Amino acid sequence: MDQVKSILKDYYDIDITDVLPQQGGWASLAYKVSNKNQNYFLKVYEKSRASTPKLTALINQYVPILVWLMNNSNLNRKIPTPLITSNGEYKCEDEYGIYLLYDYIEGETIGNRDLTGNQIYQLSQIIAELHSYGDDIPIGADAIKEDFEVPFLQMLRKILQNGRDDLPSDVWGLIHPSMSQLNDLIQTVEEFSQNLKNVDLSMALCHTDLHNWNLMQAGNQLMLIDWEGLKLAPVEADLMFLVDKPYYSEFLSIYQKTHQGFSVNPDAMTFYQGRRRLEDIWEFMEQLLFDEQDEQERDITMSYLREELNEINQ
Ligand SMILES: Nc1ncnc2c1ncn2[C@@H]1O[C@H](COP(=O)(O)OP(=O)(O)OP(=O)(O)O)[C@@H](O)[C@H]1O
Ligand SMILES: [Mg+2]
């Protein structure tokens, strides 16, 4: 509480009266903080987590683009409003964490629920609008441009090769039966990564983490939140989350009103689906190998990893 209070005072000149922990995602903590007049949403990336450097490295690159979209596209009110510090910075930090402040959205997260017809329509419009911006925007997007690299692959491969020697025995026990599927997937992703680097694909702004926990209904408006994955990428980086949905054809027909004649690039789709699988697996392995977790946290991560491995075994 005191820590959050002084961050808000020192960097945003906001005098906080209330701090309420929120259910964050697995990579960050979140608080609803309030002063006399209004509520804010504070996102905290703890420096003790292995995933934090990667997740926070590009804040100064993607937040300005988010702000530009808010002011120059019709995504205004459909995306969260980031607040800058008194010094004009997009984030601030202390020895414990890295902090980002947003307006508080009074609304409900979709989460486990299915989208309604109207929400499908609004989501399709949001994605179609987002994908109509590319490297022609007046804010540099080079830093968030897709390079088809898979930086963790080398380390993952090495750890799998060393197997029992590098892994705690419970993790080894979990992974061992899926070894050949894992290696096949690594092989495929590596091949497609190489190939895609050598073709000139058209790219657009993509959210790259489309799921119902990143959608909120606020009044009549569906909002897309959690923009830390914002990329300039082939649109399959977003469509990979939608192709298997029962509403995909509905989505596509609305999307194609803006993007006439659009069709999916199967290579890009295979790459993104494979890379995402491996990324999730690696993320959980990283937690098990490098994070300080208590027994309960470790059990949860183990069960997520088990689920992911089951998926690739099918
Ligand atoms: N501006 C906001 N106002 C109110 N609630 C919010 C706001 N932004 C996010 N939330 C809520 O907090 C939850 C987590 O936020 P968000 O998705 O941005 O981060 P995250 O999932 O923790 O990130 P990561 O996926 O990296 O762990 C959301 O599912 C949503 O319920
Ligand atoms: Mg999220």
CSV table of C-alpha atoms and ligand atoms in Angstrom, one decimal:
chain,number,residue,atom,x,y,z
A,1,MET,CA,0.0,0.0,0.0
A,2,ASP,CA,2.7,2.5,1.0
A,3,GLN,CA,4.8,1.6,-1.9
A,4,VAL,CA,1.9,2.1,-4.4
A,5,LYS,CA,1.0,5.3,-2.6
A,6,SER,CA,4.5,6.8,-3.0
A,7,ILE,CA,4.8,5.7,-6.7
A,8,LEU,CA,1.5,7.5,-7.5
A,9,LYS,CA,2.6,10.6,-5.6
A,10,ASP,CA,6.2,10.8,-6.7
A,11,TYR,CA,5.7,10.0,-10.4
A,12,TYR,CA,2.1,11.0,-11.2
A,13,ASP,CA,1.4,13.6,-8.5
A,14,ILE,CA,-1.8,11.7,-7.5
A,15,ASP,CA,-2.8,11.5,-3.8
A,16,ILE,CA,-4.2,8.1,-3.3
A,17,THR,CA,-6.9,7.3,-0.8
A,18,ASP,CA,-7.5,3.6,-1.7
A,19,VAL,CA,-5.6,0.7,-3.1
A,20,LEU,CA,-7.4,-2.5,-4.0
A,21,PRO,CA,-5.5,-5.5,-5.4
A,22,GLN,CA,-7.0,-6.8,-8.6
A,23,GLN,CA,-6.9,-10.2,-10.2
A,24,GLY,CA,-4.0,-9.7,-12.6
A,25,GLY,CA,-2.7,-12.1,-15.2
A,26,TRP,CA,0.1,-14.4,-14.5
A,27,ALA,CA,2.8,-12.1,-15.5
A,28,SER,CA,1.9,-9.0,-13.6
A,29,LEU,CA,0.1,-7.7,-10.6
A,30,ALA,CA,-2.6,-5.1,-10.7
A,31,TYR,CA,-4.3,-2.6,-8.4
A,32,LYS,CA,-7.3,-0.4,-8.5
A,33,VAL,CA,-6.1,2.8,-7.0
A,34,SER,CA,-8.3,5.8,-6.2
A,35,ASN,CA,-8.0,9.4,-5.2
A,36,LYS,CA,-11.0,11.7,-4.3
A,37,ASN,CA,-12.1,12.1,-7.9
A,38,GLN,CA,-11.4,9.0,-9.9
A,39,ASN,CA,-10.1,5.5,-10.2
A,40,TYR,CA,-7.0,4.3,-11.9
A,41,PHE,CA,-5.6,0.9,-13.0
A,42,LEU,CA,-2.0,0.3,-12.0
A,43,LYS,CA,-0.1,-2.6,-13.6
A,44,VAL,CA,3.0,-3.8,-11.8
A,45,TYR,CA,5.7,-6.0,-13.3
A,46,GLU,CA,7.7,-7.4,-10.4
A,47,LYS,CA,11.4,-7.3,-11.0
A,48,SER,CA,11.8,-10.7,-9.3
A,49,ARG,CA,10.0,-12.5,-12.2
A,50,ALA,CA,12.0,-14.0,-15.1
A,51,SER,CA,9.4,-12.8,-17.6
A,52,THR,CA,9.6,-9.1,-16.6
A,53,PRO,CA,12.5,-7.9,-18.7
A,54,LYS,CA,11.0,-9.3,-21.9
A,55,LEU,CA,7.5,-8.0,-21.2
A,56,THR,CA,8.6,-4.5,-20.2
A,57,ALA,CA,11.4,-3.9,-22.7
A,58,LEU,CA,9.2,-2.3,-25.4
A,59,ILE,CA,6.9,-0.1,-23.2
A,60,ASN,CA,8.4,3.1,-24.6
A,61,GLN,CA,7.9,1.8,-28.1
A,62,TYR,CA,4.3,0.5,-27.9
A,63,VAL,CA,2.6,2.9,-25.6
A,64,PRO,CA,3.2,5.9,-27.9
A,65,ILE,CA,1.6,4.0,-30.7
A,66,LEU,CA,-1.4,3.1,-28.5
A,67,VAL,CA,-1.7,6.8,-27.7
A,68,TRP,CA,-1.5,7.7,-31.4
A,69,LEU,CA,-4.2,5.1,-32.2
A,70,MET,CA,-6.4,6.6,-29.5
A,71,ASN,CA,-6.1,10.0,-31.0
A,72,ASN,CA,-6.1,9.2,-34.7
A,73,SER,CA,-8.1,6.1,-35.4
A,74,ASN,CA,-11.6,5.1,-34.6
A,75,LEU,CA,-10.2,2.8,-31.8
A,76,ASN,CA,-10.7,5.7,-29.4
A,77,ARG,CA,-12.7,4.5,-26.4
A,78,LYS,CA,-12.2,0.9,-27.6
A,79,ILE,CA,-8.7,0.7,-26.1
A,80,PRO,CA,-7.4,1.6,-22.7
A,81,THR,CA,-6.0,5.1,-21.9
A,82,PRO,CA,-2.4,5.1,-20.7
A,83,LEU,CA,-1.4,7.9,-18.3
A,84,ILE,CA,2.0,9.5,-18.5
A,85,THR,CA,4.1,10.5,-15.5
A,86,SER,CA,4.7,14.2,-14.5
A,87,ASN,CA,8.0,13.9,-16.5
A,88,GLY,CA,6.2,12.7,-19.6
A,89,GLU,CA,7.4,9.1,-19.2
A,90,TYR,CA,5.3,6.1,-20.2
A,91,LYS,CA,6.4,4.0,-17.2
A,92,CYS,CA,8.2,4.4,-13.9
A,93,GLU,CA,10.1,2.0,-11.7
A,94,ASP,CA,11.6,1.4,-8.2
A,95,GLU,CA,13.8,-1.4,-6.9
A,96,TYR,CA,10.7,-3.7,-6.7
A,97,GLY,CA,8.9,-3.2,-9.9
A,98,ILE,CA,8.0,-1.5,-13.2
A,99,TYR,CA,4.7,0.4,-13.1
A,100,LEU,CA,2.2,1.5,-15.8
A,101,LEU,CA,-0.9,3.6,-15.0
A,102,TYR,CA,-4.2,3.6,-16.9
A,103,ASP,CA,-7.6,5.0,-16.6
A,104,TYR,CA,-9.8,2.6,-14.7
A,105,ILE,CA,-12.3,0.8,-17.0
A,106,GLU,CA,-15.7,0.4,-15.3
A,107,GLY,CA,-16.7,-2.8,-16.9
A,108,GLU,CA,-16.6,-6.6,-16.9
A,109,THR,CA,-13.9,-8.8,-18.3
A,110,ILE,CA,-15.3,-11.4,-20.8
A,111,GLY,CA,-13.0,-14.1,-19.4
A,112,ASN,CA,-14.6,-17.5,-19.5
A,113,ARG,CA,-17.8,-16.4,-21.2
A,114,ASP,CA,-18.6,-16.7,-24.9
A,115,LEU,CA,-18.9,-13.6,-27.0
A,116,THR,CA,-22.4,-12.5,-27.9
A,117,GLY,CA,-23.2,-11.6,-31.5
A,118,ASN,CA,-22.8,-8.0,-30.9
A,119,GLN,CA,-19.4,-8.5,-29.2
A,120,ILE,CA,-18.3,-10.6,-32.2
A,121,TYR,CA,-19.3,-7.7,-34.4
A,122,GLN,CA,-17.4,-5.2,-32.3
A,123,LEU,CA,-14.3,-7.3,-32.0
A,124,SER,CA,-14.2,-7.8,-35.8
A,125,GLN,CA,-14.5,-4.0,-36.3
A,126,ILE,CA,-11.7,-3.4,-33.8
A,127,ILE,CA,-9.4,-5.9,-35.5
A,128,ALA,CA,-10.2,-4.7,-39.0
A,129,GLU,CA,-9.5,-1.1,-38.0
A,130,LEU,CA,-6.2,-2.0,-36.2
A,131,HIS,CA,-5.1,-3.9,-39.3
A,132,SER,CA,-5.6,-0.9,-41.5
A,133,TYR,CA,-2.5,0.8,-40.0
A,134,GLY,CA,1.0,-0.3,-41.0
A,135,ASP,CA,4.4,1.3,-41.2
A,136,ASP,CA,2.8,4.4,-42.6
A,137,ILE,CA,1.9,5.7,-39.2
A,138,PRO,CA,4.0,8.7,-38.1
A,139,ILE,CA,5.3,7.0,-35.0
A,140,GLY,CA,8.4,4.7,-35.5
A,141,ALA,CA,7.3,1.1,-35.4
A,142,ASP,CA,10.7,-0.5,-36.3
A,143,ALA,CA,11.3,-1.7,-32.7
A,144,ILE,CA,8.0,-3.6,-32.7
A,145,LYS,CA,8.4,-5.1,-36.2
A,146,GLU,CA,8.1,-8.8,-36.6
A,147,ASP,CA,11.5,-10.4,-37.4
A,148,PHE,CA,10.3,-14.0,-37.1
A,149,GLU,CA,13.0,-14.7,-34.5
A,150,VAL,CA,12.3,-17.2,-31.8
A,151,PRO,CA,14.9,-16.2,-29.3
A,152,PHE,CA,14.2,-18.8,-26.6
A,153,LEU,CA,14.5,-21.7,-29.0
A,154,GLN,CA,18.2,-22.3,-28.6
A,155,MET,CA,17.9,-22.4,-24.8
A,156,LEU,CA,14.8,-24.7,-25.0
A,157,ARG,CA,16.6,-27.0,-27.3
A,158,LYS,CA,19.7,-27.2,-25.1
A,159,ILE,CA,17.7,-27.8,-21.9
A,160,LEU,CA,15.7,-30.6,-23.7
A,161,GLN,CA,19.0,-32.1,-24.9
A,162,ASN,CA,20.5,-32.1,-21.5
A,163,GLY,CA,17.2,-33.5,-20.2
A,164,ARG,CA,17.5,-35.1,-16.8
A,165,ASP,CA,20.7,-33.2,-16.0
A,166,ASP,CA,19.2,-29.7,-16.4
A,167,LEU,CA,15.7,-30.3,-15.2
A,168,PRO,CA,14.2,-31.0,-11.8
A,169,SER,CA,13.0,-34.6,-11.7
A,170,ASP,CA,9.3,-33.7,-11.6
A,171,VAL,CA,9.6,-31.4,-14.7
A,172,TRP,CA,11.6,-34.0,-16.5
A,173,GLY,CA,9.0,-36.6,-15.7
A,174,LEU,CA,6.3,-34.3,-17.3
A,175,ILE,CA,8.3,-33.4,-20.4
A,176,HIS,CA,10.0,-36.7,-21.2
A,177,PRO,CA,7.0,-38.5,-22.8
A,178,SER,CA,6.4,-35.6,-25.2
A,179,MET,CA,10.0,-35.2,-26.2
A,180,SER,CA,9.7,-36.3,-29.9
A,181,GLN,CA,6.6,-34.1,-30.4
A,182,LEU,CA,8.4,-31.2,-28.8
A,183,ASN,CA,11.4,-31.6,-31.0
A,184,ASP,CA,9.2,-31.9,-34.2
A,185,LEU,CA,7.5,-28.7,-33.3
A,186,ILE,CA,10.8,-26.9,-32.7
A,187,GLN,CA,12.0,-28.1,-36.1
A,188,THR,CA,8.8,-26.9,-37.9
A,189,VAL,CA,8.9,-23.5,-36.2
A,190,GLU,CA,12.6,-23.1,-37.0
A,191,GLU,CA,12.0,-23.9,-40.7
A,192,PHE,CA,9.1,-21.5,-41.1
A,193,SER,CA,11.0,-18.9,-39.2
A,194,GLN,CA,13.8,-19.1,-41.7
A,195,ASN,CA,11.5,-19.1,-44.7
A,196,LEU,CA,9.4,-16.2,-43.6
A,197,LYS,CA,12.4,-14.0,-43.0
A,198,ASN,CA,13.1,-14.3,-46.7
A,199,VAL,CA,9.7,-13.3,-48.1
A,200,ASP,CA,8.3,-9.8,-48.3
A,201,LEU,CA,5.0,-10.1,-46.4
A,202,SER,CA,2.7,-7.1,-45.9
A,203,MET,CA,2.5,-6.1,-42.3
A,204,ALA,CA,0.0,-4.3,-40.1
A,205,LEU,CA,-0.4,-3.3,-36.5
A,206,CYS,CA,-1.4,-6.5,-34.5
A,207,HIS,CA,-2.4,-7.0,-30.9
A,208,THR,CA,-0.9,-10.5,-30.8
A,209,ASP,CA,-2.7,-11.7,-27.6
A,210,LEU,CA,-6.4,-11.9,-28.5
A,211,HIS,CA,-8.3,-13.8,-25.9
A,212,ASN,CA,-11.4,-13.2,-23.8
A,213,TRP,CA,-9.4,-12.2,-20.7
A,214,ASN,CA,-8.1,-9.2,-22.7
A,215,LEU,CA,-11.7,-8.1,-23.7
A,216,MET,CA,-13.9,-6.0,-21.4
A,217,GLN,CA,-17.5,-4.9,-21.9
A,218,ALA,CA,-17.8,-1.3,-20.7
A,219,GLY,CA,-21.4,-0.1,-21.1
A,220,ASN,CA,-22.2,-0.7,-24.8
A,221,GLN,CA,-18.6,-0.8,-25.8
A,222,LEU,CA,-16.4,-3.8,-26.1
A,223,MET,CA,-12.8,-2.9,-25.3
A,224,LEU,CA,-9.5,-4.6,-26.2
A,225,ILE,CA,-7.0,-4.3,-23.4
A,226,ASP,CA,-3.4,-5.6,-22.6
A,227,TRP,CA,-1.4,-4.1,-25.5
A,228,GLU,CA,2.0,-5.2,-24.4
A,229,GLY,CA,2.3,-7.5,-27.5
A,230,LEU,CA,1.6,-4.7,-30.0
A,231,LYS,CA,3.6,-5.6,-33.2
A,232,LEU,CA,3.9,-4.6,-36.8
A,233,ALA,CA,3.4,-8.1,-38.2
A,234,PRO,CA,1.5,-10.2,-40.8
A,235,VAL,CA,-2.1,-10.2,-39.6
A,236,GLU,CA,-2.0,-13.9,-39.0
A,237,ALA,CA,-0.3,-12.9,-35.7
A,238,ASP,CA,-3.9,-12.0,-34.6
A,239,LEU,CA,-6.0,-14.3,-36.8
A,240,MET,CA,-4.3,-17.3,-35.3
A,241,PHE,CA,-6.4,-16.7,-32.2
A,242,LEU,CA,-9.6,-16.6,-34.2
A,243,VAL,CA,-9.4,-19.3,-36.9
A,244,ASP,CA,-10.5,-22.1,-34.6
A,245,LYS,CA,-13.4,-20.1,-33.1
A,246,PRO,CA,-17.0,-21.1,-34.0
A,247,TYR,CA,-17.5,-17.5,-35.1
A,248,TYR,CA,-14.5,-17.3,-37.4
A,249,SER,CA,-16.6,-17.1,-40.6
A,250,GLU,CA,-18.8,-14.4,-39.1
A,251,PHE,CA,-15.6,-12.5,-38.1
A,252,LEU,CA,-14.1,-12.9,-41.5
A,253,SER,CA,-17.1,-11.6,-43.4
A,254,ILE,CA,-17.1,-8.4,-41.3
A,255,TYR,CA,-13.3,-8.1,-41.5
A,256,GLN,CA,-13.4,-8.5,-45.3
A,257,LYS,CA,-15.7,-5.5,-45.6
A,258,THR,CA,-12.6,-3.4,-44.7
A,259,HIS,CA,-10.0,-5.8,-46.1
A,260,GLN,CA,-11.5,-6.8,-49.4
A,261,GLY,CA,-10.2,-10.0,-50.9
A,262,PHE,CA,-8.2,-10.9,-47.8
A,263,SER,CA,-7.1,-14.5,-47.5
A,264,VAL,CA,-4.9,-16.2,-44.8
A,265,ASN,CA,-1.2,-16.9,-45.5
A,266,PRO,CA,-0.9,-20.5,-44.4
A,267,ASP,CA,2.8,-20.4,-43.8
A,268,ALA,CA,2.5,-17.4,-41.5
A,269,MET,CA,-0.4,-19.1,-39.7
A,270,THR,CA,1.6,-22.3,-39.1
A,271,PHE,CA,4.5,-20.3,-37.8
A,272,TYR,CA,2.4,-18.3,-35.4
A,273,GLN,CA,0.5,-21.2,-34.1
A,274,GLY,CA,3.6,-23.2,-33.5
A,275,ARG,CA,5.6,-20.4,-32.0
A,276,ARG,CA,2.8,-19.6,-29.6
A,277,ARG,CA,2.7,-23.2,-28.4
A,278,LEU,CA,6.4,-23.3,-27.8
A,279,GLU,CA,6.3,-19.8,-26.2
A,280,ASP,CA,3.7,-21.0,-23.6
A,281,ILE,CA,5.7,-24.1,-22.9
A,282,TRP,CA,8.9,-22.2,-22.5
A,283,GLU,CA,7.2,-19.6,-20.3
A,284,PHE,CA,6.1,-22.3,-17.8
A,285,MET,CA,9.4,-24.0,-17.9
A,286,GLU,CA,11.1,-20.7,-17.2
A,287,GLN,CA,8.9,-20.2,-14.1
A,288,LEU,CA,9.7,-23.7,-12.9
A,289,LEU,CA,13.4,-23.4,-13.5
A,290,PHE,CA,14.2,-19.8,-12.5
A,291,ASP,CA,11.4,-18.2,-10.5
A,292,GLU,CA,11.0,-18.4,-6.8
A,293,GLN,CA,7.7,-20.1,-6.4
A,294,ASP,CA,6.0,-21.6,-3.3
A,295,GLU,CA,4.6,-25.1,-3.5
A,296,GLN,CA,1.1,-24.0,-4.6
A,297,GLU,CA,2.4,-21.7,-7.4
A,298,ARG,CA,4.6,-24.5,-8.6
A,299,ASP,CA,1.7,-26.9,-8.7
A,300,ILE,CA,-0.3,-24.5,-10.8
A,301,THR,CA,2.5,-24.0,-13.2
A,302,MET,CA,3.1,-27.7,-13.5
A,303,SER,CA,-0.6,-28.3,-14.4
A,304,TYR,CA,-0.5,-25.5,-17.0
A,305,LEU,CA,2.6,-27.1,-18.5
A,306,ARG,CA,0.9,-30.5,-18.5
A,307,GLU,CA,-2.1,-29.0,-20.4
A,308,GLU,CA,0.2,-27.5,-23.0
A,309,LEU,CA,2.1,-30.7,-23.5
A,310,ASN,CA,-1.2,-32.6,-23.9
A,311,GLU,CA,-2.2,-30.2,-26.7
A,312,ILE,CA,1.0,-30.9,-28.7
A,313,ASN,CA,0.6,-34.7,-28.2
A,314,GLN,CA,-2.8,-34.6,-29.9
B,1,LIG,N1,-7.7,-0.2,-17.4
B,1,LIG,C1,-8.3,-1.2,-16.7
B,1,LIG,N2,-9.4,-1.0,-15.9
B,1,LIG,C2,-10.0,-2.0,-15.2
B,1,LIG,N3,-9.6,-3.2,-15.2
B,1,LIG,C3,-8.6,-3.6,-16.1
B,1,LIG,C4,-7.9,-2.6,-16.8
B,1,LIG,N4,-6.9,-3.2,-17.5
B,1,LIG,C5,-7.0,-4.5,-17.2
B,1,LIG,N5,-8.0,-4.7,-16.3
B,1,LIG,C6,-8.3,-6.1,-15.7
B,1,LIG,O1,-7.2,-6.7,-15.2
B,1,LIG,C7,-6.9,-7.9,-15.9
B,1,LIG,C8,-5.4,-8.1,-16.2
B,1,LIG,O2,-5.0,-7.0,-17.1
B,1,LIG,P1,-4.2,-7.2,-18.4
B,1,LIG,O3,-4.8,-8.2,-19.2
B,1,LIG,O4,-3.9,-5.8,-18.9
B,1,LIG,O5,-2.8,-7.7,-17.8
B,1,LIG,P2,-2.2,-9.2,-17.7
B,1,LIG,O6,-3.2,-10.2,-18.2
B,1,LIG,O7,-1.8,-9.3,-16.2
B,1,LIG,O8,-1.0,-9.2,-18.5
B,1,LIG,P3,-0.2,-10.5,-18.8
B,1,LIG,O9,-1.1,-11.2,-19.8
B,1,LIG,O10,1.0,-10.0,-19.3
B,1,LIG,O11,-0.1,-11.2,-17.5
B,1,LIG,C9,-7.8,-7.9,-17.1
B,1,LIG,O12,-8.2,-9.2,-17.5
B,1,LIG,C10,-9.0,-7.0,-16.7
B,1,LIG,O13,-9.9,-7.8,-16.0
B,2,MG,MG,-4.2,-10.0,-20.1
